[in-house]
Short mmCIF file of C-alpha atoms in Angstrom, two decimals:
data_model
loop_
_atom_site.label_atom_id
_atom_site.label_comp_id
_atom_site.label_asym_id
_atom_site.label_seq_id
_atom_site.Cartn_x
_atom_site.Cartn_y
_atom_site.Cartn_z
CA MET A 301 -16.20 -47.86 21.30
CA ASP A 302 -19.04 -47.33 23.82
CA TYR A 303 -21.57 -44.52 23.60
CA ARG A 304 -19.93 -42.32 26.25
CA SER A 305 -16.52 -42.56 24.58
CA TYR A 306 -18.10 -41.70 21.24
CA VAL A 307 -19.80 -38.61 22.69
CA ALA A 308 -16.56 -37.53 24.37
CA LEU A 309 -14.65 -37.90 21.11
CA ILE A 310 -17.23 -35.80 19.25
CA GLY A 311 -16.98 -33.15 21.96
CA ILE A 312 -13.20 -32.98 21.69
CA ALA A 313 -13.43 -32.66 17.91
CA PHE A 314 -15.98 -29.88 18.24
CA VAL A 315 -13.81 -27.91 20.67
CA PHE A 316 -10.82 -28.32 18.32
CA LEU A 317 -12.80 -27.00 15.36
CA LEU A 318 -14.17 -24.13 17.41
CA CYS A 319 -10.72 -23.08 18.60
CA THR A 320 -9.40 -23.29 15.07
CA ALA A 321 -12.19 -21.03 13.84
CA CYS A 322 -11.58 -18.58 16.67
CA ASP A 323 -7.98 -18.21 15.60
CA GLY A 324 -9.25 -16.30 12.57
CA PRO A 325 -6.71 -14.89 10.16
CA SER A 326 -3.98 -14.54 12.79
CA THR A 327 -2.85 -18.13 12.24
CA HIS A 328 -1.71 -17.41 8.68
CA MET A 329 -1.56 -13.63 8.41
CA ASP A 330 0.02 -10.60 10.05
CA THR A 331 -1.90 -7.35 9.65
CA SER A 332 -0.78 -3.74 9.90
CA PHE A 333 -0.85 -0.32 8.25
CA TYR A 334 1.36 1.82 6.13
CA TYR A 335 2.25 5.14 7.78
CA TRP A 336 2.79 7.61 4.93
CA LYS A 337 3.18 11.01 6.57
CA THR A 338 6.21 13.25 7.10
CA VAL A 339 5.74 13.50 10.89
CA TYR A 340 5.23 10.44 13.06
CA LYS A 341 2.79 11.23 15.84
CA LEU A 342 -0.15 8.95 16.51
CA ASP A 343 -3.45 10.25 17.80
CA SER A 344 -5.82 8.06 19.81
CA ALA A 345 -7.77 6.88 16.72
CA GLU A 346 -4.61 5.81 14.88
CA ALA A 347 -3.24 4.00 17.92
CA ALA A 348 -6.59 2.24 18.32
CA GLY A 349 -6.53 1.29 14.63
CA LEU A 350 -3.23 -0.52 15.08
CA ARG A 351 -4.55 -2.33 18.15
CA ASN A 352 -7.75 -3.29 16.37
CA VAL A 353 -5.93 -5.24 13.65
CA GLY A 354 -3.48 -6.76 16.11
CA ALA A 355 -0.48 -5.07 14.51
CA LYS A 356 2.93 -6.22 15.70
CA SER A 357 4.74 -3.77 13.43
CA VAL A 358 4.06 -0.61 11.44
CA PHE A 359 5.40 0.06 7.92
CA ILE A 360 6.72 3.63 7.97
CA ARG A 361 7.80 5.52 4.85
CA VAL A 362 11.01 7.12 6.04
CA MET A 363 11.89 9.00 2.83
CA ASP A 364 11.56 9.33 -0.91
CA VAL A 365 14.69 9.25 -3.05
CA ASP A 366 14.74 11.70 -5.97
CA ASN A 367 17.25 13.61 -8.09
CA GLN A 368 16.88 16.89 -6.22
CA GLY A 369 20.45 17.40 -4.99
CA PRO A 370 22.52 20.50 -5.94
CA GLN A 371 24.07 18.65 -8.88
CA GLY A 372 20.92 16.69 -9.71
CA GLU A 373 22.05 13.74 -7.58
CA ALA A 374 19.75 11.44 -5.65
CA ILE A 375 18.99 12.67 -2.14
CA PRO A 376 16.40 12.00 0.60
CA VAL A 377 13.16 13.91 -0.04
CA SER A 378 10.24 14.46 2.36
CA ALA A 379 12.00 12.48 5.07
CA ILE A 380 9.98 11.62 8.14
CA THR A 381 10.46 13.28 11.52
CA PHE A 382 9.61 11.38 14.68
CA ALA A 383 7.77 13.69 17.05
CA GLU A 384 7.45 10.75 19.45
CA PRO A 385 9.03 7.30 19.68
CA VAL A 386 7.31 4.28 18.20
CA PRO A 387 5.85 2.21 21.08
CA ASP A 388 7.87 -0.72 22.36
CA SER A 389 5.00 -3.02 21.36
CA LEU A 390 5.51 -2.19 17.67
CA ALA A 391 8.45 -3.04 15.43
CA VAL A 392 9.23 -0.61 12.62
CA VAL A 393 9.54 -1.70 9.00
CA PRO A 394 11.17 1.24 7.19
CA VAL A 395 9.94 1.88 3.65
CA VAL A 396 11.96 3.82 1.07
CA TYR A 397 10.23 5.07 -2.07
CA ILE A 398 12.57 5.48 -5.07
CA VAL A 399 11.39 7.61 -7.98
CA ASN A 400 11.95 5.48 -11.06
CA HIS A 401 14.02 7.99 -13.04
CA VAL A 402 16.64 8.07 -10.27
CA LEU A 403 17.89 4.71 -11.53
CA LYS A 404 18.51 5.74 -15.12
CA GLY A 405 22.11 5.86 -16.26
CA LEU A 406 23.74 4.98 -12.92
CA SER A 407 26.93 2.91 -12.91
CA HIS A 408 27.42 -0.05 -10.57
CA GLY A 409 29.66 2.13 -8.42
CA GLN A 410 26.99 4.81 -8.16
CA LEU A 411 24.38 2.19 -7.28
CA ASP A 412 26.65 0.87 -4.51
CA THR A 413 27.00 4.40 -3.16
CA LEU A 414 23.24 4.95 -3.33
CA ALA A 415 22.63 1.69 -1.45
CA SER A 416 25.13 2.68 1.23
CA ASN A 417 23.60 6.14 1.62
CA MET A 418 20.09 4.71 1.84
CA CYS A 419 21.01 2.14 4.49
CA ARG A 420 22.86 4.72 6.57
CA PHE A 421 19.93 7.16 6.39
CA VAL A 422 17.42 4.46 7.31
CA ALA A 423 19.52 3.37 10.29
CA GLY A 424 19.54 6.97 11.54
CA LYS A 425 15.78 7.26 11.25
CA ILE A 426 15.29 3.97 13.09
CA LYS A 427 17.30 5.36 15.99
CA GLN A 428 15.12 8.49 15.95
CA ALA A 429 12.11 6.19 16.21
CA GLY A 430 13.54 4.85 19.45
CA LYS A 431 14.51 1.46 18.06
CA ARG A 432 17.81 -0.36 18.17
CA GLY A 433 17.40 -1.83 14.72
CA PHE A 434 14.99 -3.32 12.21
CA ASP A 435 14.28 -6.79 10.87
CA GLU A 436 12.88 -5.81 7.46
CA LEU A 437 13.44 -3.07 4.90
CA GLN A 438 10.95 -2.44 2.12
CA VAL A 439 11.95 -0.69 -1.10
CA ASP A 440 9.13 0.81 -3.15
CA CYS A 441 9.80 1.46 -6.84
CA ASP A 442 7.66 1.10 -9.95
CA TRP A 443 10.57 -0.09 -12.06
CA THR A 444 10.31 -0.41 -15.83
CA THR A 445 12.10 -2.52 -18.43
CA THR A 446 14.65 0.31 -18.88
CA THR A 447 15.42 0.61 -15.15
CA ARG A 448 14.92 -3.04 -14.13
CA ASP A 449 18.58 -4.08 -14.24
CA ASN A 450 19.73 -1.07 -12.23
CA TYR A 451 16.94 -1.53 -9.71
CA PHE A 452 17.84 -5.17 -9.21
CA THR A 453 21.53 -4.24 -8.88
CA LEU A 454 20.57 -1.67 -6.25
CA LEU A 455 18.62 -4.30 -4.30
CA GLU A 456 21.61 -6.64 -4.41
CA ALA A 457 23.82 -3.83 -3.09
CA ILE A 458 21.33 -3.14 -0.30
CA ARG A 459 21.34 -6.83 0.57
CA THR A 460 25.13 -6.73 0.85
CA GLN A 461 24.88 -3.69 3.14
CA LEU A 462 22.20 -5.19 5.37
CA GLY A 463 23.44 -8.78 5.57
CA ASP A 464 21.21 -11.80 5.88
CA SER A 465 19.69 -10.85 9.24
CA VAL A 466 17.38 -8.23 7.68
CA ARG A 467 14.59 -9.30 5.36
CA LEU A 468 14.48 -7.34 2.09
CA THR A 469 11.10 -6.70 0.49
CA SER A 470 10.26 -5.05 -2.82
CA THR A 471 6.90 -3.62 -3.75
CA LEU A 472 5.17 -5.07 -6.80
CA ARG A 473 2.58 -3.63 -9.19
CA LEU A 474 -0.09 -5.65 -10.96
CA HIS A 475 1.55 -5.34 -14.38
CA GLN A 476 4.80 -6.75 -12.96
CA VAL A 477 2.95 -9.92 -11.95
CA ARG A 478 1.46 -10.55 -15.37
CA ASN A 479 4.45 -9.35 -17.41
CA LEU A 480 6.90 -11.55 -15.56
CA ARG A 481 9.28 -12.07 -18.48
CA SER A 482 9.83 -8.37 -19.19
CA SER A 483 9.55 -7.16 -15.59
CA GLY A 484 11.75 -9.82 -14.06
CA VAL A 485 11.79 -10.95 -10.44
CA PRO A 486 13.50 -8.65 -7.94
CA PRO A 487 16.32 -10.16 -5.86
CA ALA A 488 14.37 -9.83 -2.62
CA ASP A 489 13.09 -12.17 0.07
CA ARG A 490 9.46 -11.22 -0.51
CA VAL A 491 7.32 -8.86 -2.57
CA LEU A 492 4.46 -6.64 -1.45
CA LEU A 493 1.67 -6.52 -4.05
CA MET A 494 0.10 -3.06 -4.15
CA CYS A 495 -3.58 -3.60 -4.95
CA TYR A 496 -4.36 0.06 -5.57
CA ASN A 497 -3.54 2.87 -7.99
CA MET A 498 -4.21 0.35 -10.73
CA GLY A 499 -6.09 2.52 -13.20
CA ASN A 500 -4.97 5.48 -15.31
CA LEU A 501 -5.03 8.39 -12.88
CA ARG A 502 -4.28 10.95 -15.61
CA GLN A 503 -7.01 9.85 -18.01
CA PRO A 504 -10.03 12.18 -18.01
CA GLY A 505 -13.51 10.81 -17.61
CA GLU A 506 -15.38 8.78 -15.07
CA HIS A 507 -13.49 5.83 -13.64
CA ASN A 508 -11.81 4.86 -10.38
CA SER A 509 -8.04 4.58 -10.59
CA ILE A 510 -7.68 3.52 -6.95
CA LEU A 511 -9.34 0.12 -7.04
CA ASP A 512 -10.51 -1.46 -10.29
CA LEU A 513 -11.67 -5.06 -9.89
CA HIS A 514 -11.65 -5.69 -13.63
CA GLU A 515 -7.98 -4.64 -13.81
CA MET A 516 -7.15 -6.81 -10.83
CA LYS A 517 -8.74 -9.87 -12.39
CA THR A 518 -7.10 -9.21 -15.76
CA TYR A 519 -3.59 -8.98 -14.34
CA LEU A 520 -3.74 -11.54 -11.53
CA THR A 521 -6.21 -14.37 -12.26
CA ASP A 522 -3.84 -16.67 -14.11
CA PHE A 523 -0.58 -15.29 -12.74
CA LEU A 524 -0.63 -14.57 -9.01
CA GLN A 525 -0.31 -18.16 -7.81
CA GLU A 526 2.65 -18.70 -10.11
CA TYR A 527 4.71 -15.75 -8.87
CA PRO A 528 8.08 -17.17 -7.76
CA LEU A 529 8.44 -15.18 -4.50
CA PRO A 530 6.25 -15.08 -1.37
CA VAL A 531 3.64 -12.35 -1.80
CA ASP A 532 2.31 -9.93 0.81
CA ILE A 533 -0.71 -7.76 0.01
CA ALA A 534 -1.64 -4.08 0.48
CA LEU A 535 -5.22 -2.84 0.14
CA PRO A 536 -6.41 0.78 -0.05
CA LEU A 537 -8.62 2.63 2.42
CA PHE A 538 -8.09 6.12 1.01
CA SER A 539 -10.00 8.45 -1.30
CA TRP A 540 -8.92 11.53 -3.24
CA SER A 541 -10.01 14.32 -5.57
CA VAL A 542 -8.37 14.30 -9.01
CA VAL A 543 -8.28 17.64 -10.85
CA PHE A 544 -8.55 18.14 -14.62
CA ARG A 545 -8.07 21.53 -16.25
CA ASN A 546 -8.91 22.13 -19.90
CA GLY A 547 -9.21 18.39 -20.37
CA GLU A 548 -5.73 17.70 -18.95
CA TYR A 549 -4.67 16.11 -15.67
CA ALA A 550 -3.73 18.86 -13.20
CA GLY A 551 -2.97 16.89 -10.03
CA ILE A 552 -4.61 15.71 -6.83
CA SER A 553 -6.21 18.37 -4.68
CA LYS A 554 -5.17 18.04 -1.05
CA ARG A 555 -6.88 21.24 0.06
CA LEU A 556 -10.39 20.58 -1.22
CA ASN A 557 -12.86 19.56 1.44
CA PRO A 558 -14.84 16.67 -0.11
CA ALA A 559 -17.98 17.93 1.60
CA THR A 560 -17.80 21.02 -0.64
CA LEU A 561 -18.59 18.85 -3.68
CA SER A 562 -22.23 18.62 -2.60
CA ASP A 563 -22.59 22.44 -2.67
CA THR A 564 -24.58 23.08 -5.85
CA VAL A 565 -23.68 26.78 -5.73
CA VAL A 566 -20.01 25.89 -6.18
CA PHE A 567 -20.15 22.65 -8.20
CA ALA A 568 -22.26 21.29 -11.02
CA ARG A 569 -22.31 17.50 -10.88
CA GLU A 570 -22.75 15.43 -13.98
CA GLU A 571 -25.82 13.34 -13.16
CA GLN A 572 -25.08 10.07 -11.33
CA SER A 573 -21.35 10.44 -11.88
CA SER A 574 -18.17 11.10 -9.93
CA LEU A 575 -17.42 14.26 -11.97
CA TYR A 576 -17.93 17.76 -10.59
CA ARG A 577 -17.36 20.99 -12.57
CA LEU A 578 -16.47 24.18 -10.71
CA LYS A 579 -18.85 27.07 -11.27
CA MET A 580 -16.44 29.50 -9.62
CA ALA A 581 -12.79 29.65 -8.58
CA LEU A 582 -11.68 28.29 -5.21
CA PRO A 583 -8.31 30.00 -4.67
CA GLY A 584 -7.91 28.48 -1.21
CA ALA A 585 -7.90 25.03 -2.80
CA GLY A 586 -5.85 26.13 -5.83
CA LEU A 587 -8.80 25.52 -8.17
CA ARG A 588 -10.13 27.58 -11.07
CA GLN A 589 -13.55 28.05 -12.55
CA GLY A 590 -14.20 25.28 -15.07
CA ASP A 591 -11.92 22.74 -13.41
CA VAL A 592 -13.38 19.24 -13.28
CA ILE A 593 -12.98 17.19 -10.11
CA ARG A 594 -13.21 13.41 -10.25
CA ARG A 595 -13.91 12.11 -6.78
CA GLU A 596 -12.41 8.65 -6.37
CA GLU A 597 -13.27 6.63 -3.29
CA THR A 598 -12.53 3.19 -1.92
CA HIS A 599 -15.94 1.58 -1.44
CA TRP A 600 -16.56 -1.17 1.08
CA LYS A 601 -18.16 -3.52 -1.46
CA ASP A 602 -15.14 -3.23 -3.79
CA LEU A 603 -12.71 -3.76 -0.91
CA ALA A 604 -14.58 -6.87 0.19
CA ALA A 605 -14.71 -8.20 -3.38
CA ALA A 606 -10.97 -7.58 -3.79
CA ALA A 607 -10.25 -9.49 -0.57
CA ASP A 608 -12.38 -12.42 -1.75
CA PHE A 609 -10.62 -12.51 -5.11
CA LEU A 610 -7.14 -12.32 -3.61
CA ALA A 611 -7.92 -14.97 -0.99
CA LYS A 612 -8.98 -17.31 -3.79
CA HIS A 613 -6.02 -16.70 -6.11
CA LYS A 614 -3.04 -16.24 -3.77
CA ARG A 615 -0.94 -19.15 -2.61
CA LYS A 616 -1.84 -20.70 0.73
CA GLU A 617 1.09 -19.41 2.76
CA LYS A 618 1.55 -17.02 5.64
CA PHE A 619 1.61 -13.42 4.51
CA THR A 620 1.28 -9.82 5.67
CA LEU A 621 -1.84 -7.77 4.92
CA LEU A 622 -1.32 -4.01 4.94
CA PHE A 623 -3.91 -1.26 4.83
CA TYR A 624 -2.96 2.00 3.14
CA HIS A 625 -2.84 4.09 5.15
CA LEU A 626 -2.94 4.92 8.89
CA ASP A 627 -4.82 8.20 9.23
CA ASN A 628 -7.61 9.31 11.53
CA GLN A 629 -9.73 10.62 8.65
CA VAL A 630 -9.39 7.34 6.77
CA LEU A 631 -10.35 5.38 9.87
CA LYS A 632 -13.59 7.37 10.12
CA VAL A 633 -14.73 5.83 6.82
CA PHE A 634 -14.10 2.19 7.72
CA SER A 635 -15.23 0.82 11.07
CA ASP A 636 -13.24 -1.60 13.21
CA GLU A 637 -15.78 -4.28 12.31
CA GLN A 638 -15.30 -3.70 8.58
CA LEU A 639 -11.52 -4.01 8.83
CA GLN A 640 -11.93 -7.18 10.86
CA GLU A 641 -14.27 -8.50 8.17
CA ILE A 642 -11.66 -7.88 5.48
CA MET A 643 -9.08 -9.73 7.56
CA HIS A 644 -11.37 -12.72 8.04
CA ARG A 645 -12.07 -12.97 4.30
CA PHE A 646 -8.49 -14.19 3.94
#
């Protein structure tokens, strides 16, 4: 080979490597958001967030299923309303959250009926979204050993209702990866690993129940690569204020402005901690004097470390990365560049 041919060959190789690098995560990963509100209406920031990650679809929670019917039967709860159609450029992946206790004590016939009702309700919501159909349905349930068999039977019934043209996905918690024998493997095409809400939310004291890297490593290090189904991944972007009253968990405050926590007239902060004690009542936020607020946040450094860990321990296969969740306030915390950085860590 003469010198000119050699130089040309090196140049071609360089261009190939450069183009490969420019492809970024899109060659092996789809990226999108969960939409977890009761009214679908995107503002400009949320629409831009979807564009920024190159989303081809959006995962929309269409309803919860809980035993709140007149006779205690399972019915749709907090169902979504579409104030505007989903853009033609986006497919919709409907997500149904099933409260675990719904599954207790149901016969096979009742599970078949539940599956039929769910599929019919989802189809109606998809039409309201302005779509002709959907290619994937995701079922979200933190099943236990006592509800596992009924949950799996329900998934099989949903599969029968949907046919093979629709992909069926089940969410997966960390403990269900490690405790494979007792948790079982859902009869689904894929699973979506929820890498958040992994600590004990109800336990008093200073810790972060949203994203705990130690918990993630404990439950996934030796187990994630061996999971028998393809695994998609969801990462958190949210923060919240957890309320404790008289030493007991009292809920998550949705009406407390986080900026108020820095007001030393209203709150006394335990030094260098995430715990804030109310000096006075805040009726507008449903809080009483003496309540303790634990402010839990998703920090960039933890999110980046979680992405690095997951990229190292997941199987090398195409997957979907979801951010929870699509909201203009959440998007103010994480810049477009930071979300792109998370994507590229995979």
